[in-house]
Coordinates of C-alpha atoms and ligand atoms in Angstrom, one line a residue:
M1 CA 119.2 106.1 107.0
Y2 CA 118.2 103.0 104.9
E3 CA 114.5 102.4 104.0
P4 CA 112.9 101.0 107.2
Y5 CA 110.7 98.7 105.1
K6 CA 111.1 96.2 102.3
I7 CA 109.2 96.2 99.0
K8 CA 106.3 93.7 98.6
V9 CA 104.5 95.0 95.5
V10 CA 106.1 96.9 92.6
E11 CA 104.7 99.2 90.0
P12 CA 106.6 99.7 86.8
L13 CA 107.9 103.2 85.9
P14 CA 106.9 104.6 82.5
I15 CA 110.1 105.3 80.5
T16 CA 109.6 107.7 77.6
T17 CA 111.7 109.3 74.9
R18 CA 112.4 113.0 74.7
A19 CA 110.2 113.3 71.5
Q20 CA 107.3 111.8 73.5
R21 CA 107.9 114.2 76.3
E22 CA 108.0 117.3 74.0
Q23 CA 104.7 116.3 72.5
A24 CA 103.1 115.6 75.9
L25 CA 104.3 119.0 77.3
R26 CA 103.0 121.0 74.4
A27 CA 99.6 119.2 74.6
A28 CA 99.5 120.0 78.3
G29 CA 99.9 123.7 77.6
Y30 CA 103.2 123.7 79.5
N31 CA 101.3 122.9 82.7
L32 CA 102.5 119.7 84.3
F33 CA 99.1 119.1 85.9
G34 CA 97.9 118.5 82.3
L35 CA 100.2 115.5 81.7
R36 CA 99.1 111.9 81.9
A37 CA 100.8 110.1 84.7
A38 CA 101.7 107.4 82.1
D39 CA 104.1 110.0 80.5
V40 CA 105.9 110.7 83.9
T41 CA 108.8 108.6 85.0
I42 CA 109.4 110.0 88.5
D43 CA 106.4 111.9 89.9
L44 CA 107.3 114.5 92.5
L45 CA 104.2 116.6 91.8
T46 CA 102.9 116.1 95.3
D47 CA 103.3 114.1 98.5
S48 CA 99.5 114.2 98.8
G49 CA 97.6 111.0 98.5
T50 CA 100.6 109.4 96.9
A51 CA 101.9 107.3 99.8
A52 CA 102.5 103.6 99.6
M53 CA 100.3 101.9 102.2
S54 CA 101.7 99.4 104.6
Q55 CA 100.7 95.7 104.9
D56 CA 98.7 96.7 108.0
Q57 CA 96.8 99.4 106.1
W58 CA 96.0 97.0 103.3
A59 CA 94.9 94.4 105.8
A60 CA 92.7 97.1 107.6
L61 CA 90.8 97.8 104.3
M62 CA 89.2 94.4 104.7
R63 CA 87.8 95.5 108.0
G64 CA 86.1 98.4 106.4
D65 CA 82.5 98.7 107.7
E66 CA 80.5 100.4 105.0
S67 CA 77.4 101.0 107.2
Y68 CA 76.0 104.4 106.3
A69 CA 75.8 105.7 109.9
G70 CA 77.8 104.8 113.1
A71 CA 80.1 102.3 111.3
R72 CA 82.7 100.4 113.3
S73 CA 85.3 102.0 111.0
W74 CA 84.2 105.4 112.0
H75 CA 84.6 104.6 115.7
R76 CA 88.1 103.2 115.1
F77 CA 89.0 106.3 113.2
L78 CA 87.5 108.6 115.8
D79 CA 89.4 106.9 118.7
V80 CA 92.7 107.3 116.9
V81 CA 92.1 110.9 115.9
T82 CA 90.9 111.9 119.4
E83 CA 93.9 110.1 121.0
T84 CA 96.4 111.5 118.6
F85 CA 95.3 115.1 118.5
G86 CA 93.3 115.6 121.7
F87 CA 90.2 117.4 120.3
P88 CA 86.8 116.4 121.4
H89 CA 84.9 117.0 118.2
V90 CA 85.9 115.5 114.9
I91 CA 84.1 116.0 111.5
P92 CA 85.4 113.8 108.7
A93 CA 85.9 115.2 105.2
H94 CA 87.0 113.7 101.9
Q95 CA 90.3 115.7 102.0
G96 CA 92.0 118.7 103.6
R97 CA 90.4 121.4 101.5
A98 CA 86.9 120.1 102.4
A99 CA 87.9 120.4 106.0
E100 CA 88.9 124.0 105.4
R101 CA 85.6 124.7 103.7
L102 CA 83.7 123.2 106.7
L103 CA 85.8 125.3 109.1
F104 CA 85.5 128.6 107.2
G105 CA 81.9 127.9 106.3
A106 CA 81.0 127.4 110.0
L107 CA 83.2 130.2 111.3
L108 CA 83.1 132.9 108.7
P109 CA 79.6 132.9 107.1
T110 CA 79.5 136.7 106.7
A111 CA 83.2 137.6 106.9
S112 CA 83.6 139.3 103.6
G113 CA 86.2 142.0 104.0
H114 CA 87.9 140.2 106.9
T115 CA 91.5 139.1 107.0
V116 CA 92.9 135.7 108.1
P117 CA 96.6 135.7 108.9
S118 CA 99.0 132.7 108.7
N119 CA 102.7 132.0 108.5
A120 CA 101.8 131.1 104.9
H121 CA 98.5 129.9 103.6
F122 CA 98.5 127.0 101.2
D123 CA 96.8 127.6 97.9
T124 CA 93.6 125.7 99.0
T125 CA 93.3 127.7 102.2
K126 CA 93.8 130.9 100.3
G127 CA 91.3 129.7 97.7
N128 CA 88.7 128.7 100.3
L129 CA 89.0 132.1 102.0
E130 CA 88.9 134.1 98.8
V131 CA 85.7 132.5 97.6
L132 CA 84.2 133.9 100.8
G133 CA 85.6 137.4 100.1
V134 CA 88.1 137.0 103.0
S135 CA 91.7 138.0 102.3
A136 CA 94.4 135.5 103.2
R137 CA 97.5 137.3 104.6
D138 CA 100.9 135.6 104.8
L139 CA 103.1 136.8 107.6
P140 CA 106.3 134.7 107.3
C141 CA 109.2 135.3 109.7
A142 CA 112.1 137.4 108.5
E143 CA 114.5 134.4 108.1
A144 CA 112.1 133.0 105.5
A145 CA 112.8 135.8 103.1
D146 CA 116.2 134.5 102.1
P147 CA 115.9 131.0 100.6
A148 CA 119.6 130.3 101.0
K149 CA 119.8 131.2 104.7
A150 CA 119.7 128.2 107.0
A151 CA 117.7 128.6 110.2
P152 CA 116.0 125.9 112.3
F153 CA 112.4 127.2 112.2
K154 CA 111.9 129.2 109.0
G155 CA 108.3 128.2 109.0
N156 CA 107.6 130.5 112.0
I157 CA 105.1 133.4 111.7
D158 CA 106.3 137.0 112.2
L159 CA 104.9 137.6 115.7
D160 CA 105.3 141.4 115.5
A161 CA 103.4 141.6 112.2
L162 CA 100.7 139.4 113.7
R163 CA 100.4 141.6 116.7
D164 CA 100.1 144.7 114.4
L165 CA 97.4 143.0 112.3
L166 CA 95.4 142.0 115.3
A167 CA 95.6 145.6 116.6
G168 CA 94.6 147.1 113.2
S169 CA 91.2 148.1 111.9
R170 CA 90.4 145.1 109.7
P171 CA 88.5 142.4 111.5
V172 CA 90.5 139.2 112.0
P173 CA 88.1 136.3 112.7
L174 CA 90.7 133.5 112.9
V175 CA 94.5 133.0 113.1
M176 CA 96.1 130.0 111.4
L177 CA 99.5 128.3 111.3
T178 CA 100.5 125.8 108.6
V179 CA 102.8 123.0 110.0
T180 CA 105.1 122.5 108.2
N181 CA 105.0 125.6 106.1
N182 CA 104.4 124.1 102.6
A183 CA 104.3 127.3 100.6
A184 CA 107.8 128.4 101.8
G185 CA 110.0 125.4 101.8
G186 CA 108.3 122.7 104.0
Q187 CA 110.0 124.5 106.9
P188 CA 108.9 123.7 110.5
V189 CA 107.3 126.0 113.1
S190 CA 108.8 125.9 116.6
M191 CA 106.7 125.0 119.6
A192 CA 107.6 128.5 121.0
N193 CA 106.2 130.2 117.9
I194 CA 103.0 128.1 118.1
A195 CA 102.6 129.0 121.8
A196 CA 103.2 132.7 121.2
T197 CA 100.8 132.8 118.2
A198 CA 98.1 131.1 120.3
A199 CA 98.7 133.6 123.1
L200 CA 98.4 136.6 120.7
A201 CA 95.2 135.2 119.1
H202 CA 93.6 134.4 122.4
E203 CA 94.5 137.8 123.9
A204 CA 92.6 139.3 121.0
G205 CA 89.7 136.9 121.5
V206 CA 90.3 135.2 118.2
P207 CA 90.4 131.4 117.7
F208 CA 93.6 129.8 116.6
Y209 CA 93.7 126.8 114.2
L210 CA 96.6 124.7 112.9
D211 CA 96.6 123.5 109.3
A212 CA 98.1 120.2 110.5
C213 CA 98.7 118.2 107.3
R214 CA 102.3 117.5 108.1
I215 CA 102.3 117.8 111.8
A216 CA 104.3 114.6 112.4
E217 CA 107.1 116.0 110.2
N218 CA 106.9 119.3 112.1
A219 CA 107.0 117.4 115.4
Y220 CA 110.2 115.5 114.3
F221 CA 111.9 118.8 113.6
I222 CA 110.9 120.1 117.0
Q223 CA 112.3 117.0 118.6
Q224 CA 115.6 117.4 116.7
R225 CA 116.0 121.1 116.9
E226 CA 114.2 122.7 119.8
S227 CA 115.7 122.5 123.2
G228 CA 113.7 120.7 125.8
Y229 CA 112.1 118.3 123.3
E230 CA 115.0 116.0 122.6
H231 CA 113.6 113.3 124.8
T232 CA 109.9 113.8 124.1
S233 CA 108.2 111.3 121.9
I234 CA 106.7 112.4 118.5
A235 CA 103.2 111.5 119.8
D236 CA 103.6 113.8 122.8
I237 CA 105.0 116.6 120.7
V238 CA 102.0 116.4 118.4
R239 CA 99.6 116.5 121.3
H240 CA 101.5 119.4 122.9
M241 CA 101.3 121.4 119.6
C242 CA 97.6 120.8 119.4
S243 CA 97.1 121.7 123.1
H244 CA 97.7 125.4 122.1
A245 CA 95.1 125.3 119.3
D246 CA 91.3 125.6 119.2
G247 CA 91.3 123.1 116.4
I248 CA 93.0 121.7 113.3
T249 CA 92.2 121.0 109.7
F250 CA 93.9 117.9 108.5
S251 CA 94.5 116.3 105.1
A252 CA 95.1 112.5 105.7
K253 CA 96.7 112.4 102.3
K254 CA 99.9 113.7 103.9
D255 CA 100.7 112.6 107.4
G256 CA 97.7 110.3 107.5
L257 CA 99.7 108.0 105.1
A258 CA 96.5 107.5 103.2
N259 CA 95.4 108.1 99.6
I260 CA 92.3 110.1 100.5
G261 CA 90.7 111.7 103.6
G262 CA 90.8 114.5 106.0
F263 CA 88.9 116.1 108.9
L264 CA 88.2 119.1 111.0
A265 CA 88.8 118.7 114.8
T266 CA 87.9 121.3 117.3
R267 CA 87.2 122.1 120.9
D268 CA 84.3 124.4 120.0
E269 CA 81.1 122.5 120.4
Q270 CA 78.9 125.1 118.6
L271 CA 81.3 125.4 115.7
A272 CA 81.4 121.6 115.5
A273 CA 77.6 121.5 115.3
R274 CA 77.5 124.0 112.4
A275 CA 80.3 122.2 110.6
R276 CA 78.5 118.9 111.0
Q277 CA 75.5 120.5 109.3
L278 CA 77.6 121.6 106.4
C279 CA 79.1 118.2 106.3
V280 CA 75.7 116.5 105.8
V281 CA 74.9 118.9 103.0
S282 CA 78.1 118.5 101.0
E283 CA 80.4 115.7 102.3
G284 CA 78.0 113.1 103.7
Y285 CA 76.7 111.9 107.0
P286 CA 79.1 113.1 109.8
T287 CA 80.3 109.5 110.6
Y288 CA 81.8 109.1 107.1
G289 CA 82.2 112.6 105.6
G290 CA 82.7 111.6 102.0
L291 CA 84.9 108.6 102.9
A292 CA 84.4 104.8 102.6
G293 CA 84.7 102.8 105.8
R294 CA 87.8 101.3 104.4
D295 CA 89.4 104.7 103.9
L296 CA 88.7 105.5 107.6
E297 CA 90.4 102.2 108.5
A298 CA 93.5 103.1 106.4
I299 CA 93.8 106.5 108.0
A300 CA 93.4 105.1 111.5
V301 CA 96.4 102.8 110.9
G302 CA 98.4 105.4 109.0
L303 CA 98.1 107.9 111.8
R304 CA 99.8 105.4 114.1
E305 CA 102.5 104.5 111.6
V306 CA 103.4 108.2 110.8
L307 CA 104.4 108.8 114.5
D308 CA 107.1 106.1 114.3
A309 CA 110.6 107.6 114.9
D310 CA 112.4 105.4 112.4
Y311 CA 109.8 106.1 109.7
L312 CA 110.3 109.9 110.3
R313 CA 114.1 109.7 110.5
H314 CA 114.2 108.0 107.1
R315 CA 111.6 110.4 105.7
I316 CA 113.5 113.6 106.7
D317 CA 116.9 112.1 105.8
S318 CA 115.6 111.3 102.2
T319 CA 114.6 114.9 101.7
A320 CA 118.0 116.1 103.1
F321 CA 119.7 113.6 100.7
L322 CA 118.0 115.0 97.7
V323 CA 118.7 118.6 98.7
A324 CA 122.4 117.8 99.3
E325 CA 122.7 116.0 95.9
L326 CA 121.2 119.0 94.1
Q327 CA 123.4 121.4 96.0
A328 CA 126.4 119.4 95.1
R329 CA 125.5 120.1 91.4
G330 CA 125.4 123.8 92.0
I331 CA 121.6 124.2 92.2
P332 CA 120.3 127.0 94.4
M333 CA 118.1 125.3 97.0
V334 CA 115.9 126.5 99.8
L335 CA 117.9 125.8 103.0
P336 CA 117.8 124.0 105.2
A337 CA 116.1 120.9 103.7
G338 CA 112.4 120.9 104.7
G339 CA 110.2 118.0 105.6
H340 CA 108.3 116.7 102.6
A341 CA 110.1 118.2 99.6
A342 CA 113.2 119.7 98.1
Y343 CA 112.6 123.3 96.9
I344 CA 114.7 124.8 94.1
D345 CA 115.0 128.6 94.1
A346 CA 114.0 129.1 90.4
A347 CA 114.6 132.8 90.5
A348 CA 118.2 132.1 91.3
F349 CA 118.4 129.2 88.9
L350 CA 117.1 131.4 86.0
P351 CA 118.0 135.0 86.9
H352 CA 117.7 136.1 83.3
L353 CA 113.9 135.6 83.3
P354 CA 111.5 138.2 84.6
L355 CA 109.3 136.9 87.4
L356 CA 106.2 137.5 85.3
Q357 CA 107.6 135.1 82.8
Y358 CA 107.2 132.4 85.5
P359 CA 110.8 131.0 85.9
A360 CA 109.6 128.2 88.2
Q361 CA 107.0 127.1 85.6
A362 CA 109.5 127.3 82.8
L363 CA 112.1 125.3 84.8
L364 CA 109.5 122.6 85.6
G365 CA 108.9 122.1 81.9
E366 CA 112.7 121.7 81.2
I367 CA 113.1 119.2 84.0
Y368 CA 110.3 117.2 82.6
L369 CA 111.8 117.3 79.1
E370 CA 115.2 116.3 80.4
G371 CA 114.3 113.2 82.3
G372 CA 110.5 112.7 82.7
V373 CA 110.6 114.1 86.3
R374 CA 107.5 116.1 87.3
G375 CA 107.6 118.7 90.1
A376 CA 105.2 121.5 91.1
E377 CA 105.3 125.3 90.9
L378 CA 105.1 127.2 94.2
G379 CA 105.7 130.7 92.9
T380 CA 104.0 133.5 91.0
V381 CA 101.7 131.1 89.1
T382 CA 100.4 129.6 92.3
F383 CA 100.5 132.6 94.6
G384 CA 100.9 135.8 92.4
L385 CA 97.3 136.4 91.5
D386 CA 94.9 138.0 94.0
G387 CA 91.7 136.1 93.4
T388 CA 89.5 138.9 94.9
T389 CA 90.9 141.7 92.8
G390 CA 92.5 140.0 89.8
H391 CA 95.7 141.9 90.5
E392 CA 98.9 140.0 89.6
Q393 CA 102.4 140.5 91.2
P394 CA 105.4 138.3 91.7
A395 CA 105.1 136.0 94.6
A396 CA 107.5 136.3 97.6
W397 CA 109.2 133.0 96.5
E398 CA 109.7 131.6 93.1
L399 CA 110.1 127.9 93.8
V400 CA 110.0 124.5 92.1
R401 CA 108.9 121.9 94.6
L402 CA 110.0 118.3 94.3
A403 CA 107.7 116.6 96.8
L404 CA 108.5 113.1 98.0
P405 CA 105.6 110.7 98.1
R406 CA 105.9 108.7 101.4
R407 CA 107.5 105.2 101.2
V408 CA 107.5 105.3 97.3
Y409 CA 110.9 106.1 95.8
T410 CA 114.3 104.9 96.8
R411 CA 117.6 106.7 96.9
S412 CA 118.6 105.6 93.4
H413 CA 115.4 107.3 92.1
L414 CA 116.4 110.4 94.0
A415 CA 120.0 110.3 92.6
Y416 CA 118.4 110.1 89.1
V417 CA 116.3 113.2 89.8
A418 CA 119.5 115.0 90.9
D419 CA 121.3 114.0 87.7
T420 CA 118.4 115.1 85.6
I421 CA 118.2 118.6 87.2
G422 CA 122.0 118.8 87.1
A423 CA 121.8 118.4 83.3
V424 CA 119.2 121.2 83.1
Y425 CA 121.4 123.4 85.2
Q426 CA 124.3 123.0 82.7
R427 CA 122.1 124.5 79.9
R428 CA 120.2 127.1 82.1
H429 CA 121.2 130.2 80.1
G430 CA 119.3 129.0 77.0
I431 CA 116.0 128.5 78.9
R432 CA 113.1 130.8 77.9
G433 CA 110.2 132.1 79.9
L434 CA 106.5 131.5 79.5
R435 CA 103.4 133.6 79.1
I436 CA 99.9 132.6 80.2
T437 CA 97.4 132.1 77.4
E438 CA 94.4 131.3 79.6
Q439 CA 93.6 131.1 83.3
P440 CA 90.9 131.2 86.0
L441 CA 91.1 133.8 88.8
V442 CA 91.3 131.4 91.7
M443 CA 93.9 128.5 91.9
R444 CA 95.1 129.1 88.4
N445 CA 98.2 126.8 88.9
F446 CA 96.0 123.8 88.3
T447 CA 94.5 124.7 84.9
A448 CA 96.3 127.7 83.4
R449 CA 97.8 127.2 80.0
F450 CA 101.1 128.6 78.9
A451 CA 103.1 129.2 75.7
P452 CA 106.8 130.1 75.4
A453 CA 107.4 133.9 75.7
T454 CA 108.8 135.2 72.4
T455 CA 110.8 138.2 73.8
S456 CA 112.2 139.2 77.2
V457 CA 109.3 141.6 77.7
D458 CA 106.6 139.2 76.5
T459 CA 104.4 138.9 79.6
A460 CA 100.9 137.7 80.1
A461 CA 97.7 139.0 78.5
P462 CA 95.7 135.9 79.3
K463 CA 92.2 134.9 78.5
V464 CA 90.5 134.8 81.9
Y465 CA 87.7 132.3 82.6
Q466 CA 85.4 132.1 85.6
G467 CA 83.7 129.2 87.1
T468 CA 85.8 128.4 90.2
Ligands
F0G1 N1 97.0 122.5 103.6 C1 98.3 122.3 103.1 C2 99.4 122.9 103.9 C3 98.5 121.5 102.0 O1 99.7 121.2 101.6 C4 97.3 121.0 101.3 C5 97.5 120.2 100.2 C6 96.1 121.2 101.8 C7 96.0 122.0 103.0 C8 94.8 120.7 101.2 O2 94.7 119.3 101.4 O3 94.9 118.3 99.1 O4 93.8 117.1 101.0 O5 92.7 119.0 100.0 N2 98.6 120.1 99.5 C9 98.9 119.3 98.4 C10 100.2 119.6 97.9 C11 97.8 119.4 97.3 O6 100.6 119.1 96.8 O7 101.0 120.3 98.6 P1 94.0 118.4 100.3

């Protein structure tokens, strides 16, 4: 589908030489988070906080009421959030991970040694649990194990594994589902799987929360793929998904179509009271939660726009277009195309590299050198280190993620990305692995530094620093 909008403001793209990129990559320690955006031509690092706002969102900024408490903007935000998701208690936060911290801080104050299962925790959820001494367990469904296998709901949780975990001896204080499943391909979770997960959690007397960052995209897939929902509106599907949950954490930087913001929403009045208390201490008074009034306005408008069927059709079609273009060039992709990003199977792209030489990280560097395109690692660097024990092992998936900012790039940009990666694929046999030279124990993907591995057995002996 063509872009269902026209362009009113433009931002020039930085165009660099290969020599400039080589220098920039070395200076960044081969970690693309360390690059200056001015050295990146097409930035697919994340779809988070990178959306282009609409004219209505920009106009809404002018209505921002910056009163410290009880601002009009807060009430507009609250009305939209309550109507969209259906939870009676809403605690704002400056972004998704802050909402996670409020939830876990309010629910698990003394949960050290406990386990929280999910279809796949995102790195911030894993990090927020691990700093409390709680272990984050991923229980993806069997279909998710094979990146190349197309199945409609590869984001589902493995219900048998969840049942076993809930019956086991380790306490489970909370069950979560991430919709869509960002860590494993941006794949959707079916309504049936959400309902069954909720039932298992509730039978065990455990609350069930959605990490709902990309809930509109997940709802679109349900509408397209799950029988019985063909004629249900996206708004109704979203509410139905939430009706199974005790609450959600939300990053408005994704399906809020905003550049900042998030919230925790819940049915649990006592939990909400505790979370509000934590909010006052760290985020701000609970009618702004670290956000300006104008941010609350932008989110309120964004939440309405993101449920638009044409917007979502174009969004999901764009991702499918990029995946198809890359596949046409022989590149091994996670299939089917997910919601917010195209995922390259880096282990299949670079089979000559051991996983502890971080093929996805190495591939990212090469893609950047080739054409100034920045993607993100979702593999062993991001998920391979257990922050509670310091033990490292290859992650279940070794992926390069090309995340599409919302309403930002056109199809010709995406065709350029496909050509760039196609050129890297032609010279894949000469690509070398990396070793880590320094890293923290938690969320190392953001700050670890790398150097080229010198031999095929040269793996990490990094300097570890604390302070996370
Ligand atoms: N949950 C999921 C599934 C996410 O993808 C993210 C962020 C968060 C929680 C945290 O939200 O950034 O607002 O604090 N994902 C971004 C990404 C960073 O690039 O996928 P946040």
